[in-house]
Coordinates of C-alpha atoms and ligand atoms in Angstrom, one line a residue:
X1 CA 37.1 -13.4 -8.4
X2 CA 36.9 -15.0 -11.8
X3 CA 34.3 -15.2 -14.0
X4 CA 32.6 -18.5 -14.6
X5 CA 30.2 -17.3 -17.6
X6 CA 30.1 -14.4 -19.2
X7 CA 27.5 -13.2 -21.9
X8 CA 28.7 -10.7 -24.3
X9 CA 26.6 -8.1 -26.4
X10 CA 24.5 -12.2 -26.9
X11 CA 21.6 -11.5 -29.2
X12 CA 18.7 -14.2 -29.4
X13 CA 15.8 -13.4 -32.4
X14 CA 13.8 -17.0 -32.6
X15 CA 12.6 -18.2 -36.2
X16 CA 9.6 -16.6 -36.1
X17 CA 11.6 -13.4 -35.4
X18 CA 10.4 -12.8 -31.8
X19 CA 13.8 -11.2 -30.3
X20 CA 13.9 -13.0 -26.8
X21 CA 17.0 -11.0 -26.0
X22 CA 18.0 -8.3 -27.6
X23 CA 21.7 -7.0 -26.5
X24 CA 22.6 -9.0 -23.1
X25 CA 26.3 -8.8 -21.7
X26 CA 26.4 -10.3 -18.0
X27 CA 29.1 -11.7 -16.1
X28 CA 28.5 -14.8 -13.8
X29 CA 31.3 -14.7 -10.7
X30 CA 33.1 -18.2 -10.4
X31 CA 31.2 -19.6 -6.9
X32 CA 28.4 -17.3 -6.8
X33 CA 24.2 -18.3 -7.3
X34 CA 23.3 -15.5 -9.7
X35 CA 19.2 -15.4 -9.8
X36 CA 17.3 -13.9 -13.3
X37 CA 14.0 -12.4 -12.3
X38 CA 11.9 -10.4 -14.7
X39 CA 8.1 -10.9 -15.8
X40 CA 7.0 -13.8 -18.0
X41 CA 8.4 -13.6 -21.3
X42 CA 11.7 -11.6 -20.8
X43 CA 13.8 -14.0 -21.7
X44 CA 15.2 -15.6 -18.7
X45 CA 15.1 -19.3 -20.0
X46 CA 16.2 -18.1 -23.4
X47 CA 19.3 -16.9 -21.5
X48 CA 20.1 -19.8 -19.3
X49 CA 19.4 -22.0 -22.1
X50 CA 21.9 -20.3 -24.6
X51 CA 24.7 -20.9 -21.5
X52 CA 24.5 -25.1 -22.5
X53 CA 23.3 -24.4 -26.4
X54 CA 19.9 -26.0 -26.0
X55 CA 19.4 -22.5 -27.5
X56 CA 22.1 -21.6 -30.2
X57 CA 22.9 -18.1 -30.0
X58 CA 21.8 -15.7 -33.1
X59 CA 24.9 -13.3 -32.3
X60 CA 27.2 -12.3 -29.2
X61 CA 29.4 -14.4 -27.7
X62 CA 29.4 -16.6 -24.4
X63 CA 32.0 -17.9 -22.3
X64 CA 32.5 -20.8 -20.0
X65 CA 35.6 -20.9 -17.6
X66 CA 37.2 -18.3 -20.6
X67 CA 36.3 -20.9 -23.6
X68 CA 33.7 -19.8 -25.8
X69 CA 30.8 -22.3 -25.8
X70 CA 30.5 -22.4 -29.4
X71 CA 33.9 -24.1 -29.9
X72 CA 33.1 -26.8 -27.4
X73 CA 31.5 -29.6 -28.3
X74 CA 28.1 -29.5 -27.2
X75 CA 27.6 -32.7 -25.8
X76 CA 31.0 -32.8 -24.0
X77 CA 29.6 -29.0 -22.9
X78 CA 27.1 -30.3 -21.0
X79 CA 28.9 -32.5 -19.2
X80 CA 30.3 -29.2 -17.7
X81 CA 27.6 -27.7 -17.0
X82 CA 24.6 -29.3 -14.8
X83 CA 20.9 -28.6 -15.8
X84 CA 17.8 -29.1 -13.6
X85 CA 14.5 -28.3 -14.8
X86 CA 10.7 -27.7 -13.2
X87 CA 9.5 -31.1 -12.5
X88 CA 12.5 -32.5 -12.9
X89 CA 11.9 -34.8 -16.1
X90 CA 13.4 -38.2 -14.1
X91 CA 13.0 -41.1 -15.9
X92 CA 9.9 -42.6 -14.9
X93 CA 10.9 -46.4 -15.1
X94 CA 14.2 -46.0 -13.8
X95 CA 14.3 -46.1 -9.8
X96 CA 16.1 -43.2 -7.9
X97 CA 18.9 -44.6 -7.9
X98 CA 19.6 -45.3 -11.9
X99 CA 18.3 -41.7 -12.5
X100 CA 21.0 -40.0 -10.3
X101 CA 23.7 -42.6 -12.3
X102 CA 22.7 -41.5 -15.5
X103 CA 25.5 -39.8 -16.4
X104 CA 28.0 -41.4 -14.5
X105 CA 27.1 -44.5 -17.0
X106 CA 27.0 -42.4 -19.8
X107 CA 30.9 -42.3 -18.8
X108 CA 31.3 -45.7 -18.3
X109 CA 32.2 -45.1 -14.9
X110 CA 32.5 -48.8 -12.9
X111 CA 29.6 -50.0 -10.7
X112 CA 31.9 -49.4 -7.3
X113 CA 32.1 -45.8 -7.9
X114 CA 28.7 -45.4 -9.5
X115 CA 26.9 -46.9 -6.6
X116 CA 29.3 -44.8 -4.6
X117 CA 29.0 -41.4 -5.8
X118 CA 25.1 -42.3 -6.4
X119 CA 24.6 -43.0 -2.3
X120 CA 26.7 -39.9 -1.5
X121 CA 24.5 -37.5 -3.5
X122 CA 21.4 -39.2 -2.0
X123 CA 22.9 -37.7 1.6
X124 CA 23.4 -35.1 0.2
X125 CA 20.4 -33.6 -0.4
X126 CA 18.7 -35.3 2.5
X127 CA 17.2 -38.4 1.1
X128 CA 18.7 -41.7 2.6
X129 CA 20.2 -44.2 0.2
X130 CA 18.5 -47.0 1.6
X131 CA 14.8 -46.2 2.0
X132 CA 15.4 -43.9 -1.4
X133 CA 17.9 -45.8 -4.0
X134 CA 15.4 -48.3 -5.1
X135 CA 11.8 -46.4 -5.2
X136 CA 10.6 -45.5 -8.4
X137 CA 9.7 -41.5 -9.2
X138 CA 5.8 -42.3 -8.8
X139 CA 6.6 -43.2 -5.0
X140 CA 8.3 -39.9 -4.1
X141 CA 6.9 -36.3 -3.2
X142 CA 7.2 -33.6 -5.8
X143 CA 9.7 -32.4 -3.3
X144 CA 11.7 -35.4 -3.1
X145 CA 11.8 -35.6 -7.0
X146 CA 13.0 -32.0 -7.1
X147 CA 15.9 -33.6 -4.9
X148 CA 16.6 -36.4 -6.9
X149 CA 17.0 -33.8 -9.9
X150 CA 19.6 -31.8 -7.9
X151 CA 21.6 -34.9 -6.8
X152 CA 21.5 -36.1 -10.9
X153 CA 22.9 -32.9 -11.8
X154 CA 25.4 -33.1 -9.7
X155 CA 26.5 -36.2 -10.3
X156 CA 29.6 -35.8 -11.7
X157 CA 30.4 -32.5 -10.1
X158 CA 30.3 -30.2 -12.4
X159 CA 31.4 -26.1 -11.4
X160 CA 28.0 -25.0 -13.3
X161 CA 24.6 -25.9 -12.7
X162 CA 21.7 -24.2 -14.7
X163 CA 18.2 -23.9 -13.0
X164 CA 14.8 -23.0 -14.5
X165 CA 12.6 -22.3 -11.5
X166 CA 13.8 -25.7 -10.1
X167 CA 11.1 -25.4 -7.4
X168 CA 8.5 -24.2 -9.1
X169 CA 6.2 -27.1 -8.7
X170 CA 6.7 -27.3 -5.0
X171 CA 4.2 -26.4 -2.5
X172 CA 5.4 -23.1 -0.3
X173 CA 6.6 -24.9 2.5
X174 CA 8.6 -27.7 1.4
X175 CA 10.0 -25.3 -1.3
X176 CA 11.4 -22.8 1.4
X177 CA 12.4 -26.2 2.9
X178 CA 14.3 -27.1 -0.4
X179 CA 15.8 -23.3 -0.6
X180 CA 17.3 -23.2 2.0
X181 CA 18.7 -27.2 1.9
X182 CA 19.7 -26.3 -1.7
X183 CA 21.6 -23.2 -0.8
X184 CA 23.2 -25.0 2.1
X185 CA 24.6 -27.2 -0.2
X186 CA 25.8 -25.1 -3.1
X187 CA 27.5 -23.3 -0.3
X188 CA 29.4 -26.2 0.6
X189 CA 30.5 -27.8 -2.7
X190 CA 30.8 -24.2 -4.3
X191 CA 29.0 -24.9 -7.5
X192 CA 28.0 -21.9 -10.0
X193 CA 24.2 -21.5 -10.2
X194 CA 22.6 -19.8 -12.5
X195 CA 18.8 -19.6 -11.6
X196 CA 15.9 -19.1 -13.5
X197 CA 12.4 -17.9 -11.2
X198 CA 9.6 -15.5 -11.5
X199 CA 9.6 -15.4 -8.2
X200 CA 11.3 -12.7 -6.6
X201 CA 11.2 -13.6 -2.6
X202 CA 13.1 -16.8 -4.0
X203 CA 16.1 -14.9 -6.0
X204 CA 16.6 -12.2 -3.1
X205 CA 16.0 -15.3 -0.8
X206 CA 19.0 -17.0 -2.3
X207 CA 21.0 -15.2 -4.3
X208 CA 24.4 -13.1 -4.2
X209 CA 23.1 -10.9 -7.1
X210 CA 20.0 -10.4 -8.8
X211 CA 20.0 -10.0 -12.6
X212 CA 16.4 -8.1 -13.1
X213 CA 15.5 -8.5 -17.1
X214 CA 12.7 -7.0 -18.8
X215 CA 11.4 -8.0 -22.0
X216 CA 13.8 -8.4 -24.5
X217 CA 16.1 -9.3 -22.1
X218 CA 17.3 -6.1 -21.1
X219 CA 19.0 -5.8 -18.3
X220 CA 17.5 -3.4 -15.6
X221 CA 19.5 -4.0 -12.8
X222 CA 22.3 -6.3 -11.7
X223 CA 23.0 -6.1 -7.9
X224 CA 22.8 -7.7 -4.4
X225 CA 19.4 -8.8 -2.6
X226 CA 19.4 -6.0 0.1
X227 CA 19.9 -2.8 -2.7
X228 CA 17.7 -4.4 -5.2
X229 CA 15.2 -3.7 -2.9
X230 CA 16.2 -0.9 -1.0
X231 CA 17.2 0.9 -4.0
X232 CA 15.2 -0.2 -7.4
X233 CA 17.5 1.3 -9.9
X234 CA 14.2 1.7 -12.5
X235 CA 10.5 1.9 -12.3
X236 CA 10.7 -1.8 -14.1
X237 CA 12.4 -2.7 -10.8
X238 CA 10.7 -0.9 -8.9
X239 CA 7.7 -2.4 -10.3
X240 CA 8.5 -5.8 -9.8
X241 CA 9.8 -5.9 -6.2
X242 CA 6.5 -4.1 -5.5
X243 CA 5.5 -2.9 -2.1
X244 CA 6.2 -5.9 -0.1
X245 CA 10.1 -4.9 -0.7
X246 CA 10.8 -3.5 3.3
X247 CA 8.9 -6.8 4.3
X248 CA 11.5 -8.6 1.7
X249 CA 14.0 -7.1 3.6
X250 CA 13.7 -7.9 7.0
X251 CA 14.0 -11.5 5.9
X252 CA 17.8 -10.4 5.1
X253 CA 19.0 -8.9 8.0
X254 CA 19.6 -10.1 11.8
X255 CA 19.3 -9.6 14.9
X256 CA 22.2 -8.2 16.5
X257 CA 22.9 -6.7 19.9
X258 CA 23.8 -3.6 18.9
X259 CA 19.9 -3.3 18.3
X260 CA 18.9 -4.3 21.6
X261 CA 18.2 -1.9 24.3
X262 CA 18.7 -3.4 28.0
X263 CA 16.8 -6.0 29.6
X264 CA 14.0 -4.5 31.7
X265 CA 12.1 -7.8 32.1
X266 CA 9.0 -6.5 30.8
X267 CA 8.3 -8.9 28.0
X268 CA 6.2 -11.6 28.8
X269 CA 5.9 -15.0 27.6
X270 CA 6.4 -15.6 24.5
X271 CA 8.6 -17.0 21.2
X272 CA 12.0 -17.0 21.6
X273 CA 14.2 -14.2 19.9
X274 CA 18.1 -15.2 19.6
X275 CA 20.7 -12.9 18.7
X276 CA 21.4 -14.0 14.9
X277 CA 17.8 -14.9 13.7
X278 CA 16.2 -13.4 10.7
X279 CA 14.6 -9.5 11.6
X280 CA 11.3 -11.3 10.0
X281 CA 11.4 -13.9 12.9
X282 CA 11.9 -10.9 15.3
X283 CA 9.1 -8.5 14.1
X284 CA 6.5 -11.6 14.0
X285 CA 7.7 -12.1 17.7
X286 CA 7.0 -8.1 18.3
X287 CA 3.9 -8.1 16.9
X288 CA 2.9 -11.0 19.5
X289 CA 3.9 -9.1 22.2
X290 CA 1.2 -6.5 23.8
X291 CA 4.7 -4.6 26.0
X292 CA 6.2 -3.9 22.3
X293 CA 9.6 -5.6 23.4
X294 CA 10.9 -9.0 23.2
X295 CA 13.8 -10.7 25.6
X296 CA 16.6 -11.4 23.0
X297 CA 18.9 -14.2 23.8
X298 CA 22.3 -15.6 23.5
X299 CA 23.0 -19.3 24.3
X300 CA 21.0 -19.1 27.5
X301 CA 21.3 -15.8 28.7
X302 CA 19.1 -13.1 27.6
X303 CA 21.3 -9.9 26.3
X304 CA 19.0 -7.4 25.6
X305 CA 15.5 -7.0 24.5
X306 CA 14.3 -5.5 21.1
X307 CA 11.5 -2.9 20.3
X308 CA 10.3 -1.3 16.9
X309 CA 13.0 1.6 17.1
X310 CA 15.7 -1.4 17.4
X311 CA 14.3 -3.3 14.3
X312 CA 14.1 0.0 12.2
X313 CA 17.7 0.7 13.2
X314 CA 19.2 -2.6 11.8
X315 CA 16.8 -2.3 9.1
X316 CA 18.1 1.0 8.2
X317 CA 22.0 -0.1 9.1
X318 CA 21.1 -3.5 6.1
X319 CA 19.8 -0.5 3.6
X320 CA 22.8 1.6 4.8
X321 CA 25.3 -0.6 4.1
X322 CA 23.9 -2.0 0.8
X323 CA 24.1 2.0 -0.6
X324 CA 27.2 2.6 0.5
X325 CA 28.5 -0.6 -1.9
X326 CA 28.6 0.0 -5.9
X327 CA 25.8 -2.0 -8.4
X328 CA 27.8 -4.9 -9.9
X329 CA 30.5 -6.0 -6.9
X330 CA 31.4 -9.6 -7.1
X331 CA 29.6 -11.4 -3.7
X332 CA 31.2 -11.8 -0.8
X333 CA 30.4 -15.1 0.8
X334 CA 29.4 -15.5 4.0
X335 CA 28.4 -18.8 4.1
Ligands
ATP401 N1 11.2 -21.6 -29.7 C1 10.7 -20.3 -29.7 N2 10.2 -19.8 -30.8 C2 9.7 -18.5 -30.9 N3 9.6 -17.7 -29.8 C3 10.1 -18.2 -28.6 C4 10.6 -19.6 -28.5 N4 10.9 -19.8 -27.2 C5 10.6 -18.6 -26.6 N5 10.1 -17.7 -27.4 C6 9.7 -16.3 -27.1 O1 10.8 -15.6 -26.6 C7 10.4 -14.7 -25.6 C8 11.2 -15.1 -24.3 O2 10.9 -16.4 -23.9 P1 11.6 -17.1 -22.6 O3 11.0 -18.4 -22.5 O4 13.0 -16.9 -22.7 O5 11.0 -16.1 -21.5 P2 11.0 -16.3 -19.9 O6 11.4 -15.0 -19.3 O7 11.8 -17.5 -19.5 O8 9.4 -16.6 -19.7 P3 8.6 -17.4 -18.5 O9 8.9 -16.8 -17.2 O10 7.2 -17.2 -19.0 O11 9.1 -18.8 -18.6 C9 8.9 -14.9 -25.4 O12 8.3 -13.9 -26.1 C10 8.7 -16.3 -26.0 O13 7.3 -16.3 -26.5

């Protein structure tokens, strides 16, 4: 797979001579959403921001599609690479609409394809052209503005897209909501990320590989979701993903019938468990249950049912397979 940025031995000391990051070399795989978690301070928007020179490097080099950013033009630069921010920064007297076209103006595109591409990116991520187009940012949920900043970075397609916890100012629900819409989409249209969060449920959540950075931008660990928290490769690490990490997990893995024992009918009532749904959606369902087994279905026939010895063996089979893989493999998409 090839690499879309890549970081090498990038040094970052700040006028005042605080060293943001120290020594960082990282490699960002062409398609992949790479997440940087690491406590406040580390130097995780200092990195992302050195990618589209709103931070100028103080040594070390960085690559875009195999040109080196500081040879590019820096406007022309950006145009490549997409940028959303927390609280998105839309123009607040421009309506929905305008603010998702700024760019495409910027490059003088015509008003056809403007209007065109602007409507299309509204679908996109879920807010309809008509009832959305002409509102103003004031009339929108923080939600719906944190849309309206995906759509404008997309708007003229660009293979990167930079995000600083671009849903930290969302309440919990509609920001699972937006998590899952946003990886839906970067899925489909096969767009680079590279995400900034603090918030480590959100990178294992939606990320091939997690880069975990500790201050100074060190690098502690560079892996997939499941072995960053199966296998903490430092106390830093370890430290981070805390003690919620086998909870973390079964969020990762599903339910499959080699899990299930067969159906006895004792389960009662209760919420449906399908073959395929998340292991967290299956051990809230167990916990429900006074019999300590739940009827799993397939399209409407019930296969199997699932007890706690079933959901530690595919939660042991996820850990399994993520140790038996090597720190620093390029994703494999599933999506
Ligand atoms: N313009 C600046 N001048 C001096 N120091 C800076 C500047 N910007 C950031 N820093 C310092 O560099 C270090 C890394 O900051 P950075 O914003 O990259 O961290 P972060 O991991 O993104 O933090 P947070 O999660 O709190 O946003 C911090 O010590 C910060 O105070």
């Amino acid at each position: 797979m090839a690499t879309a940025i890549r970081f090498e031995h990038v040094r970052k000391a700040y006028a005042d001579g605080t060293v943001a990051v120290g020594d960082l070399s990282l490699d960002v795989q062409e398609h992949e959403l790479l997440a940087l978690v690491g406590p406040s301070g580390c130097g995780k928007s200092t990195t992302l921001r050195m990618a589209n020179r709103l931070v100028e490097p103080t040594s070390g080099r960085i690559f875009l599609d195999g040109d080196d950013v500081t040879d590019v033009d820096a406007v022309g630069l950006r145009r490549r690479i997409g940028y959303v921010i927390q609280n998105v920064g839309l123009f607040p007297h421009r309506t929905v609409g305008q603010n998702v076209a700024t760019v495409p103006r910027l490059l003088g595109w015509d008003k056809a394809r403007t209007r065109a591409r602007t409507g299309e990116l509204l679908e996109l991520v879920g807010l309809e052209p008509g009832r959305y187009a002409r509102r103003y940012p004031h009339e929108l949920s923080g939600g719906e503005r944190q849309r309206v900043g995906v759509a404008r970075a997309l708007a003229t397609n660009p293979p990167v897209l930079l995000m600083d916890e671009p849903f930290g100012a969302v309440d919990p629900v509609g920001r699972r909501r937006l998590q899952t819409e946003f990886r839906r989409i970067q899925s489909e249209i096969g767009t680079t990320v590279m995400l900034v969060t603090h918030d480590v449920d959100e990178a294992v959540r939606l990320a091939d590989r997690v880069a975990v950075l500790s201050r100074g931008g060190v690098l502690e660990q560079l892996s997939d979701p499941v072995r960053l928290l199966a296998a903490p490769a430092s106390a830093a690490v370890a430290d981070l993903v805390g003690t919620g990490a086998a909870v973390r997990l079964l969020a990762l893995g599903t339910v499959e019938r080699r899990d299930l024992s067969p159906a006895t009918g004792t389960p009662g009532d209760g919420p449906v468990v399908r073959v395929g749904d998340p292991l967290d959606a299956a051990f809230a369902a167990l916990a429900a249950q006074p019999s300590g087994r739940v009827a799993v279905h397939e399209g409407d026939a019930v296969v199997g049912e699932l007890d706690a010895p079933g959901l530690l063996a595919a939660l042991h089979r996820l850990v399994d397979g993520a140790q038996d893989r090597t720190d620093d493999t390029a994703p494999v998409r599933t999506a």
